[in-house]
PDB file of C-alpha atoms in Angstrom:
ATOM      1  CA  UNK A  12     156.834  87.073 151.363  1.00 87.00           C
ATOM      2  CA  UNK A  13     158.176  88.766 148.235  1.00 96.00           C
ATOM      3  CA  UNK A  14     158.327  92.483 147.600  1.00 98.00           C
ATOM      4  CA  UNK A  15     155.851  93.264 144.803  1.00 98.00           C
ATOM      5  CA  UNK A  16     157.494  95.344 142.087  1.00 98.00           C
ATOM      6  CA  UNK A  17     154.456  97.302 140.958  1.00 98.00           C
ATOM      7  CA  UNK A  18     154.558  99.219 137.699  1.00 98.00           C
ATOM      8  CA  UNK A  19     152.529 102.224 138.892  1.00 98.00           C
ATOM      9  CA  UNK A  20     155.369 104.029 140.741  1.00 98.00           C
ATOM     10  CA  UNK A  21     157.654 103.469 137.741  1.00 98.00           C
ATOM     11  CA  UNK A  22     155.025 104.948 135.427  1.00 98.00           C
ATOM     12  CA  UNK A  23     154.504 107.964 137.696  1.00 98.00           C
ATOM     13  CA  UNK A  24     158.221 108.736 137.719  1.00 98.00           C
ATOM     14  CA  UNK A  25     158.497 108.339 133.943  1.00 98.00           C
ATOM     15  CA  UNK A  26     155.410 110.502 133.336  1.00 97.00           C
ATOM     16  CA  UNK A  27     156.858 113.286 135.482  1.00 97.00           C
ATOM     17  CA  UNK A  28     160.180 113.180 133.643  1.00 97.00           C
ATOM     18  CA  UNK A  29     158.571 113.017 130.201  1.00 97.00           C
ATOM     19  CA  UNK A  30     156.210 115.901 130.984  1.00 98.00           C
ATOM     20  CA  UNK A  31     159.133 118.086 132.053  1.00 98.00           C
ATOM     21  CA  UNK A  32     161.063 117.251 128.889  1.00 98.00           C
ATOM     22  CA  UNK A  33     158.021 118.016 126.721  1.00 97.00           C
ATOM     23  CA  UNK A  34     157.508 121.359 128.451  1.00 97.00           C
ATOM     24  CA  UNK A  35     161.125 122.298 127.780  1.00 97.00           C
ATOM     25  CA  UNK A  36     160.785 121.465 124.091  1.00 96.00           C
ATOM     26  CA  UNK A  37     157.512 123.346 123.719  1.00 95.00           C
ATOM     27  CA  UNK A  38     159.346 126.451 124.948  1.00 95.00           C
ATOM     28  CA  UNK A  39     161.567 125.957 121.896  1.00 95.00           C
ATOM     29  CA  UNK A  40     158.528 125.494 119.593  1.00 95.00           C
ATOM     30  CA  UNK A  41     159.013 121.733 119.271  1.00 96.00           C
ATOM     31  CA  UNK A  42     155.969 119.570 120.001  1.00 97.00           C
ATOM     32  CA  UNK A  43     156.872 115.875 120.408  1.00 98.00           C
ATOM     33  CA  UNK A  44     154.527 114.073 118.037  1.00 98.00           C
ATOM     34  CA  UNK A  45     153.608 110.410 117.600  1.00 98.00           C
ATOM     35  CA  UNK A  46     152.069 108.914 114.462  1.00 98.00           C
ATOM     36  CA  UNK A  47     149.720 106.003 115.178  1.00 98.00           C
ATOM     37  CA  UNK A  48     149.206 103.756 112.162  1.00 98.00           C
ATOM     38  CA  UNK A  49     146.440 101.172 112.390  1.00 98.00           C
ATOM     39  CA  UNK A  50     144.963  98.884 109.742  1.00 97.00           C
ATOM     40  CA  UNK A  51     141.500  97.657 110.682  1.00 96.00           C
ATOM     41  CA  UNK A  52     140.084  97.724 114.199  1.00 94.00           C
ATOM     42  CA  UNK A  53     141.211  94.731 116.252  1.00 93.00           C
ATOM     43  CA  UNK A  54     139.911  95.021 119.839  1.00 93.00           C
ATOM     44  CA  UNK A  55     143.388  94.567 121.374  1.00 91.00           C
ATOM     45  CA  UNK A  56     144.800  97.263 119.076  1.00 93.00           C
ATOM     46  CA  UNK A  57     142.001  99.644 120.025  1.00 95.00           C
ATOM     47  CA  UNK A  58     142.576  99.007 123.723  1.00 92.00           C
ATOM     48  CA  UNK A  59     146.325  99.653 123.481  1.00 93.00           C
ATOM     49  CA  UNK A  60     145.755 102.704 121.275  1.00 96.00           C
ATOM     50  CA  UNK A  61     143.420 104.180 123.886  1.00 95.00           C
ATOM     51  CA  UNK A  62     146.108 103.735 126.536  1.00 93.00           C
ATOM     52  CA  UNK A  63     148.732 105.350 124.305  1.00 96.00           C
ATOM     53  CA  UNK A  64     146.512 108.348 123.579  1.00 97.00           C
ATOM     54  CA  UNK A  65     145.817 108.816 127.278  1.00 96.00           C
ATOM     55  CA  UNK A  66     149.478 108.565 128.271  1.00 95.00           C
ATOM     56  CA  UNK A  67     150.560 110.946 125.497  1.00 97.00           C
ATOM     57  CA  UNK A  68     147.955 113.487 126.573  1.00 96.00           C
ATOM     58  CA  UNK A  69     149.163 113.415 130.172  1.00 95.00           C
ATOM     59  CA  UNK A  70     152.739 114.350 129.316  1.00 97.00           C
ATOM     60  CA  UNK A  71     152.242 116.676 126.349  1.00 97.00           C
ATOM     61  CA  UNK A  72     152.947 114.440 123.342  1.00 98.00           C
ATOM     62  CA  UNK A  73     150.741 115.177 120.312  1.00 98.00           C
ATOM     63  CA  UNK A  74     149.276 112.290 118.303  1.00 98.00           C
ATOM     64  CA  UNK A  75     148.412 112.034 114.619  1.00 98.00           C
ATOM     65  CA  UNK A  76     146.325 108.984 113.677  1.00 98.00           C
ATOM     66  CA  UNK A  77     146.560 107.263 110.304  1.00 98.00           C
ATOM     67  CA  UNK A  78     143.727 104.755 110.067  1.00 97.00           C
ATOM     68  CA  UNK A  79     143.315 102.375 107.136  1.00 97.00           C
ATOM     69  CA  UNK A  80     140.500  99.888 106.461  1.00 97.00           C
ATOM     70  CA  UNK A  81     141.045  96.162 107.005  1.00 96.00           C
ATOM     71  CA  UNK A  82     141.138  95.546 103.237  1.00 95.00           C
ATOM     72  CA  UNK A  83     143.642  98.315 102.469  1.00 96.00           C
ATOM     73  CA  UNK A  84     146.296  97.598  99.846  1.00 96.00           C
ATOM     74  CA  UNK A  85     149.967  97.395 100.790  1.00 96.00           C
ATOM     75  CA  UNK A  86     150.810 100.373  98.580  1.00 97.00           C
ATOM     76  CA  UNK A  87     148.421 102.528 100.611  1.00 97.00           C
ATOM     77  CA  UNK A  88     150.167 101.612 103.855  1.00 98.00           C
ATOM     78  CA  UNK A  89     153.620 102.126 102.359  1.00 98.00           C
ATOM     79  CA  UNK A  90     152.567 105.586 101.173  1.00 98.00           C
ATOM     80  CA  UNK A  91     151.467 106.471 104.727  1.00 98.00           C
ATOM     81  CA  UNK A  92     154.838 105.336 106.069  1.00 98.00           C
ATOM     82  CA  UNK A  93     156.686 107.354 103.409  1.00 98.00           C
ATOM     83  CA  UNK A  94     154.769 110.469 104.444  1.00 98.00           C
ATOM     84  CA  UNK A  95     155.617 109.883 108.105  1.00 98.00           C
ATOM     85  CA  UNK A  96     159.297 109.383 107.281  1.00 98.00           C
ATOM     86  CA  UNK A  97     159.362 112.647 105.340  1.00 98.00           C
ATOM     87  CA  UNK A  98     157.436 114.741 107.888  1.00 98.00           C
ATOM     88  CA  UNK A  99     159.859 116.488 110.284  1.00 97.00           C
ATOM     89  CA  UNK A 100     156.996 117.364 112.642  1.00 97.00           C
ATOM     90  CA  UNK A 101     156.429 113.637 113.357  1.00 98.00           C
ATOM     91  CA  UNK A 102     159.090 112.207 115.655  1.00 98.00           C
ATOM     92  CA  UNK A 103     157.949 108.620 116.154  1.00 98.00           C
ATOM     93  CA  UNK A 104     155.663 106.014 114.608  1.00 98.00           C
ATOM     94  CA  UNK A 105     153.647 103.250 116.270  1.00 98.00           C
ATOM     95  CA  UNK A 106     152.570 100.675 113.674  1.00 98.00           C
ATOM     96  CA  UNK A 107     150.079  98.124 114.946  1.00 96.00           C
ATOM     97  CA  UNK A 108     150.937  94.523 114.117  1.00 95.00           C
ATOM     98  CA  UNK A 109     150.219  91.821 113.171  1.00 94.00           C
ATOM     99  CA  UNK A 110     148.998  93.229 109.893  1.00 96.00           C
ATOM    100  CA  UNK A 111     146.222  91.612 107.833  1.00 94.00           C
ATOM    101  CA  UNK A 112     147.285  88.722 105.606  1.00 93.00           C
ATOM    102  CA  UNK A 113     147.559  90.744 102.396  1.00 94.00           C
ATOM    103  CA  UNK A 114     150.591  92.622 103.741  1.00 96.00           C
ATOM    104  CA  UNK A 115     154.252  91.669 103.521  1.00 96.00           C
ATOM    105  CA  UNK A 116     155.229  92.394 107.112  1.00 96.00           C
ATOM    106  CA  UNK A 117     158.961  92.441 106.398  1.00 96.00           C
ATOM    107  CA  UNK A 118     158.592  94.924 103.543  1.00 97.00           C
ATOM    108  CA  UNK A 119     156.387  97.193 105.651  1.00 97.00           C
ATOM    109  CA  UNK A 120     158.808  97.160 108.578  1.00 96.00           C
ATOM    110  CA  UNK A 121     161.725  97.840 106.256  1.00 96.00           C
ATOM    111  CA  UNK A 122     159.945 100.931 104.908  1.00 98.00           C
ATOM    112  CA  UNK A 123     159.891 102.663 108.301  1.00 98.00           C
ATOM    113  CA  UNK A 124     162.886 104.875 109.081  1.00 97.00           C
ATOM    114  CA  UNK A 125     164.683 103.436 112.153  1.00 95.00           C
ATOM    115  CA  UNK A 126     164.995 106.869 113.756  1.00 95.00           C
ATOM    116  CA  UNK A 127     161.176 107.035 113.881  1.00 97.00           C
ATOM    117  CA  UNK A 128     160.751 103.410 114.958  1.00 97.00           C
ATOM    118  CA  UNK A 129     159.898 104.022 118.610  1.00 97.00           C
ATOM    119  CA  UNK A 130     158.512 100.480 119.080  1.00 96.00           C
ATOM    120  CA  UNK A 131     161.646  98.578 118.038  1.00 96.00           C
ATOM    121  CA  UNK A 132     160.183  96.669 115.081  1.00 96.00           C
ATOM    122  CA  UNK A 133     162.711  97.435 112.333  1.00 96.00           C
ATOM    123  CA  UNK A 134     165.910  95.534 111.653  1.00 95.00           C
ATOM    124  CA  UNK A 135     167.782  98.794 112.203  1.00 95.00           C
ATOM    125  CA  UNK A 136     166.403  99.211 115.706  1.00 95.00           C
ATOM    126  CA  UNK A 137     167.238  95.621 116.610  1.00 95.00           C
ATOM    127  CA  UNK A 138     170.738  96.107 115.205  1.00 94.00           C
ATOM    128  CA  UNK A 139     171.078  99.070 117.538  1.00 94.00           C
ATOM    129  CA  UNK A 140     170.151  96.887 120.508  1.00 95.00           C
ATOM    130  CA  UNK A 141     172.628  94.171 119.602  1.00 93.00           C
ATOM    131  CA  UNK A 142     175.493  96.542 118.737  1.00 94.00           C
ATOM    132  CA  UNK A 143     174.764  99.024 121.562  1.00 91.00           C
ATOM    133  CA  UNK A 144     174.495 101.915 119.136  1.00 91.00           C
ATOM    134  CA  UNK A 145     171.872 104.646 118.877  1.00 86.00           C
ATOM    135  CA  UNK A 146     170.007 103.248 115.855  1.00 90.00           C
ATOM    136  CA  UNK A 147     166.278 103.454 116.483  1.00 92.00           C
ATOM    137  CA  UNK A 148     164.893 102.227 119.804  1.00 96.00           C
ATOM    138  CA  UNK A 149     164.636  98.886 121.621  1.00 96.00           C
ATOM    139  CA  UNK A 150     161.312  97.039 121.828  1.00 97.00           C
ATOM    140  CA  UNK A 151     159.242  98.728 124.511  1.00 97.00           C
ATOM    141  CA  UNK A 152     158.379  95.645 126.562  1.00 97.00           C
ATOM    142  CA  UNK A 153     162.018  94.574 126.789  1.00 98.00           C
ATOM    143  CA  UNK A 154     163.019  98.044 127.968  1.00 98.00           C
ATOM    144  CA  UNK A 155     160.117  98.086 130.439  1.00 98.00           C
ATOM    145  CA  UNK A 156     161.722  95.104 132.208  1.00 98.00           C
ATOM    146  CA  UNK A 157     164.935  97.096 132.640  1.00 98.00           C
ATOM    147  CA  UNK A 158     163.097 100.232 133.740  1.00 98.00           C
ATOM    148  CA  UNK A 159     161.432  98.302 136.574  1.00 98.00           C
ATOM    149  CA  UNK A 160     164.703  96.743 137.714  1.00 98.00           C
ATOM    150  CA  UNK A 161     166.446 100.118 137.681  1.00 98.00           C
ATOM    151  CA  UNK A 162     163.616 101.938 139.470  1.00 98.00           C
ATOM    152  CA  UNK A 163     163.663  99.413 142.311  1.00 98.00           C
ATOM    153  CA  UNK A 164     167.478  99.534 142.359  1.00 98.00           C
ATOM    154  CA  UNK A 165     167.934  95.837 141.700  1.00 98.00           C
ATOM    155  CA  UNK A 166     171.706  95.198 141.359  1.00 98.00           C
ATOM    156  CA  UNK A 167     172.623  93.916 137.901  1.00 98.00           C
ATOM    157  CA  UNK A 168     176.350  94.449 137.449  1.00 98.00           C
ATOM    158  CA  UNK A 169     178.185  91.193 138.094  1.00 98.00           C
ATOM    159  CA  UNK A 170     174.939  89.308 138.814  1.00 98.00           C
ATOM    160  CA  UNK A 171     173.624  86.205 137.074  1.00 98.00           C
ATOM    161  CA  UNK A 172     170.518  86.722 134.944  1.00 98.00           C
ATOM    162  CA  UNK A 173     168.406  84.134 133.134  1.00 98.00           C
ATOM    163  CA  UNK A 174     165.973  85.155 130.392  1.00 98.00           C
ATOM    164  CA  UNK A 175     163.386  82.482 129.562  1.00 98.00           C
ATOM    165  CA  UNK A 176     162.123  83.118 126.025  1.00 97.00           C
ATOM    166  CA  UNK A 177     164.031  84.131 122.916  1.00 96.00           C
ATOM    167  CA  UNK A 178     161.643  86.280 120.882  1.00 96.00           C
ATOM    168  CA  UNK A 179     162.867  89.427 119.148  1.00 95.00           C
ATOM    169  CA  UNK A 180     160.119  91.334 120.941  1.00 95.00           C
ATOM    170  CA  UNK A 181     161.273  90.619 124.503  1.00 97.00           C
ATOM    171  CA  UNK A 182     163.684  87.766 125.179  1.00 97.00           C
ATOM    172  CA  UNK A 183     166.656  88.491 122.951  1.00 97.00           C
ATOM    173  CA  UNK A 184     166.662  92.293 123.334  1.00 97.00           C
ATOM    174  CA  UNK A 185     166.143  91.986 127.104  1.00 98.00           C
ATOM    175  CA  UNK A 186     169.149  89.654 127.276  1.00 98.00           C
ATOM    176  CA  UNK A 187     171.291  92.159 125.373  1.00 97.00           C
ATOM    177  CA  UNK A 188     170.151  95.029 127.572  1.00 98.00           C
ATOM    178  CA  UNK A 189     170.956  93.055 130.730  1.00 98.00           C
ATOM    179  CA  UNK A 190     174.363  92.283 129.266  1.00 98.00           C
ATOM    180  CA  UNK A 191     174.839  96.018 128.721  1.00 96.00           C
ATOM    181  CA  UNK A 192     174.307  96.442 132.482  1.00 98.00           C
ATOM    182  CA  UNK A 193     177.182  93.985 133.016  1.00 98.00           C
ATOM    183  CA  UNK A 194     175.013  91.085 134.107  1.00 98.00           C
ATOM    184  CA  UNK A 195     176.091  87.572 133.100  1.00 98.00           C
ATOM    185  CA  UNK A 196     173.173  86.423 130.982  1.00 98.00           C
ATOM    186  CA  UNK A 197     171.872  82.985 129.991  1.00 98.00           C
ATOM    187  CA  UNK A 198     169.164  82.953 127.302  1.00 98.00           C
ATOM    188  CA  UNK A 199     166.862  79.930 127.575  1.00 97.00           C
ATOM    189  CA  UNK A 200     163.976  78.485 125.570  1.00 93.00           C
ATOM    190  CA  UNK A 201     161.392  75.709 125.836  1.00 88.00           C
ATOM    191  CA  UNK A 202     163.977  73.092 124.793  1.00 93.00           C
ATOM    192  CA  UNK A 203     166.670  74.133 127.248  1.00 96.00           C
ATOM    193  CA  UNK A 204     167.858  71.090 129.176  1.00 96.00           C
ATOM    194  CA  UNK A 205     167.519  71.196 132.963  1.00 95.00           C
ATOM    195  CA  UNK A 206     165.828  74.599 132.891  1.00 97.00           C
ATOM    196  CA  UNK A 207     164.960  74.528 136.624  1.00 97.00           C
ATOM    197  CA  UNK A 208     168.633  74.194 137.594  1.00 97.00           C
ATOM    198  CA  UNK A 209     169.665  77.069 135.304  1.00 97.00           C
ATOM    199  CA  UNK A 210     166.915  79.325 136.628  1.00 98.00           C
ATOM    200  CA  UNK A 211     167.863  78.608 140.233  1.00 97.00           C
ATOM    201  CA  UNK A 212     171.419  79.776 139.542  1.00 96.00           C
ATOM    202  CA  UNK A 213     170.169  83.232 138.569  1.00 98.00           C
ATOM    203  CA  UNK A 214     169.866  86.328 140.727  1.00 98.00           C
ATOM    204  CA  UNK A 215     167.384  87.827 138.247  1.00 98.00           C
ATOM    205  CA  UNK A 216     164.908  85.780 136.195  1.00 98.00           C
ATOM    206  CA  UNK A 217     163.019  87.384 133.300  1.00 98.00           C
ATOM    207  CA  UNK A 218     160.226  85.148 132.012  1.00 98.00           C
ATOM    208  CA  UNK A 219     158.863  85.883 128.534  1.00 98.00           C
ATOM    209  CA  UNK A 220     157.765  82.509 127.188  1.00 96.00           C
ATOM    210  CA  UNK A 221     154.203  83.407 126.325  1.00 95.00           C
ATOM    211  CA  UNK A 222     152.995  80.279 128.145  1.00 96.00           C
ATOM    212  CA  UNK A 223     150.643  80.545 131.071  1.00 97.00           C
ATOM    213  CA  UNK A 224     152.202  79.336 134.326  1.00 96.00           C
ATOM    214  CA  UNK A 225     155.341  78.046 132.603  1.00 96.00           C
ATOM    215  CA  UNK A 226     157.605  78.789 135.580  1.00 97.00           C
ATOM    216  CA  UNK A 227     156.859  77.535 139.096  1.00 97.00           C
ATOM    217  CA  UNK A 228     158.591  76.942 142.399  1.00 97.00           C
ATOM    218  CA  UNK A 229     160.664  74.112 140.900  1.00 97.00           C
ATOM    219  CA  UNK A 230     162.587  76.769 138.920  1.00 97.00           C
ATOM    220  CA  UNK A 231     162.976  79.335 141.696  1.00 98.00           C
ATOM    221  CA  UNK A 232     164.766  79.864 145.007  1.00 97.00           C
ATOM    222  CA  UNK A 233     165.001  82.369 147.819  1.00 97.00           C
ATOM    223  CA  UNK A 234     166.706  85.686 147.122  1.00 97.00           C
ATOM    224  CA  UNK A 235     165.760  85.990 143.453  1.00 98.00           C
ATOM    225  CA  UNK A 236     164.106  88.859 141.606  1.00 98.00           C
ATOM    226  CA  UNK A 237     161.531  87.675 139.049  1.00 98.00           C
ATOM    227  CA  UNK A 238     160.176  89.746 136.164  1.00 98.00           C
ATOM    228  CA  UNK A 239     157.053  88.183 134.629  1.00 98.00           C
ATOM    229  CA  UNK A 240     156.335  89.483 131.124  1.00 98.00           C
ATOM    230  CA  UNK A 241     153.511  87.076 130.266  1.00 96.00           C
ATOM    231  CA  UNK A 242     149.843  88.005 130.278  1.00 94.00           C
ATOM    232  CA  UNK A 243     147.034  85.490 129.875  1.00 95.00           C
ATOM    233  CA  UNK A 244     143.419  84.946 130.893  1.00 93.00           C
ATOM    234  CA  UNK A 245     142.998  81.870 133.095  1.00 93.00           C
ATOM    235  CA  UNK A 246     140.014  79.542 133.416  1.00 90.00           C
ATOM    236  CA  UNK A 247     138.445  81.874 135.994  1.00 92.00           C
ATOM    237  CA  UNK A 248     138.695  84.804 133.586  1.00 92.00           C
ATOM    238  CA  UNK A 249     141.455  86.515 135.563  1.00 93.00           C
ATOM    239  CA  UNK A 250     144.722  87.866 134.184  1.00 95.00           C
ATOM    240  CA  UNK A 251     147.837  85.893 135.036  1.00 96.00           C
ATOM    241  CA  UNK A 252     151.412  85.552 133.817  1.00 97.00           C
ATOM    242  CA  UNK A 253     154.040  83.077 132.700  1.00 98.00           C
ATOM    243  CA  UNK A 254     155.003  82.561 136.356  1.00 98.00           C
ATOM    244  CA  UNK A 255     152.799  80.726 138.842  1.00 97.00           C
ATOM    245  CA  UNK A 256     152.542  83.677 141.194  1.00 97.00           C
ATOM    246  CA  UNK A 257     151.058  81.723 144.109  1.00 96.00           C
ATOM    247  CA  UNK A 258     154.148  79.490 144.120  1.00 97.00           C
ATOM    248  CA  UNK A 259     156.721  82.211 143.470  1.00 98.00           C
ATOM    249  CA  UNK A 260     155.553  84.994 145.786  1.00 97.00           C
ATOM    250  CA  UNK A 261     156.178  83.140 149.097  1.00 97.00           C
ATOM    251  CA  UNK A 262     159.618  82.037 147.886  1.00 98.00           C
ATOM    252  CA  UNK A 263     161.484  84.757 145.981  1.00 98.00           C
ATOM    253  CA  UNK A 264     162.748  88.125 147.178  1.00 98.00           C
ATOM    254  CA  UNK A 265     160.789  90.261 144.698  1.00 98.00           C
ATOM    255  CA  UNK A 266     158.435  89.738 141.755  1.00 98.00           C
ATOM    256  CA  UNK A 267     156.428  91.822 139.274  1.00 98.00           C
ATOM    257  CA  UNK A 268     152.658  91.239 139.423  1.00 98.00           C
ATOM    258  CA  UNK A 269     150.328  90.380 136.553  1.00 97.00           C
ATOM    259  CA  UNK A 270     148.437  92.580 135.968  1.00 96.00           C
ATOM    260  CA  UNK A 271     150.058  95.765 137.231  1.00 97.00           C
ATOM    261  CA  UNK A 272     153.669  95.031 136.371  1.00 98.00           C
ATOM    262  CA  UNK A 273     155.609  95.122 133.102  1.00 98.00           C
ATOM    263  CA  UNK A 274     152.581  95.839 130.927  1.00 95.00           C
ATOM    264  CA  UNK A 275     151.780  99.087 132.705  1.00 95.00           C
ATOM    265  CA  UNK A 276     155.287 100.421 132.079  1.00 97.00           C
ATOM    266  CA  UNK A 277     155.444  99.549 128.372  1.00 97.00           C
ATOM    267  CA  UNK A 278     153.314 102.485 127.207  1.00 96.00           C
ATOM    268  CA  UNK A 279     155.414 104.968 129.178  1.00 97.00           C
ATOM    269  CA  UNK A 280     158.545 103.567 127.552  1.00 98.00           C
ATOM    270  CA  UNK A 281     156.991 104.127 124.119  1.00 98.00           C
ATOM    271  CA  UNK A 282     156.069 107.715 125.004  1.00 97.00           C
ATOM    272  CA  UNK A 283     159.584 108.267 126.334  1.00 98.00           C
ATOM    273  CA  UNK A 284     160.990 107.122 123.000  1.00 98.00           C
ATOM    274  CA  UNK A 285     158.899 109.751 121.204  1.00 98.00           C
ATOM    275  CA  UNK A 286     160.190 112.430 123.558  1.00 98.00           C
ATOM    276  CA  UNK A 287     163.765 111.266 123.040  1.00 97.00           C
ATOM    277  CA  UNK A 288     163.343 111.291 119.254  1.00 97.00           C
ATOM    278  CA  UNK A 289     161.977 114.833 119.429  1.00 97.00           C
ATOM    279  CA  UNK A 290     164.914 115.986 121.575  1.00 96.00           C
ATOM    280  CA  UNK A 291     167.317 114.707 118.919  1.00 94.00           C
ATOM    281  CA  UNK A 292     165.859 117.231 116.453  1.00 91.00           C
ATOM    282  CA  UNK A 293     166.816 120.218 118.592  1.00 88.00           C
TER     283      UNK A 293
END
C-alpha cells in the first residue's frame, strides 16, 4: 500500500512560515498585498478567489480586488494592470484567465510586470524558470508539485523523473524545476512512443495530461513516487485525477491523492510568492 502524500501538512507548514514572514514585514510597516483582477464572474474563478482570500487572511496578506464586467473593453483591463504595476503598495497580481473572447490574452499578459506576476503567466516569468534566474515567479501548480516532494523528503538529485504533459502551466516548468534539483528528466506527451516503458524507468512520475485516468498500472511499478496534477469529475460525480488511483495505490511507493493533493498546495504557493515579492521591496 502506498504512502499518501497529502497536501494538508504541506499547506500547514507553508502557512506557518508565511505568517511569520508577514509579521516580520508588518513590524517594518510593509503589508504584503495581492491584487486580484477578475473579468466577469465564472463559477470556477469565484471558487478559487474565495480560497485565495481565505488563505491570504490566515497569514496576513492584504488583498485589493479589481473587478470588471464580462463585457469590459481591453483598454479598461490594461489600465487596471498599469495602475497595479505603478503601485508600490501592491506586491503581486493574480489575473484570472481565460479572459473573455474580446481580449488579446498575449497583449494582456505582456502588460503585467514580471516582478508582480506571482502566478507565472508572463513570458518573463517563464524565462526565469527556464534560465534559472529570479525573473518573476514559476507557475504555482508546477511549484506545488516540487513543494510536496520536498516536504516529504523525496530524493530527487540523481534520480530519474518523467513528466507526462508539456503545458506551460505545469509540464514544462515542472520539468525544468526537477532538472534544477539535479534529477534526470524526460518530458513526455500523448504521442510519446512506448510511454509505459518510459514511465516505468522513472523514480518520480509527475502526471499533468489533463486527461482523466490517463495513467494506470501498465505505466507504473513498485518503488515509484507519483504526483497526480489532474482534477476531473467522474461519472459518479466524484473528483479524480489523471492517474487511476485504484490501480496505482496498491503498486507504487507513494502517491498524491485527488482531491487533497497538489491542488490544495497551489494557493499557498501563490500566497508565498506575494510574501516573497514584498520582502524584495525591503
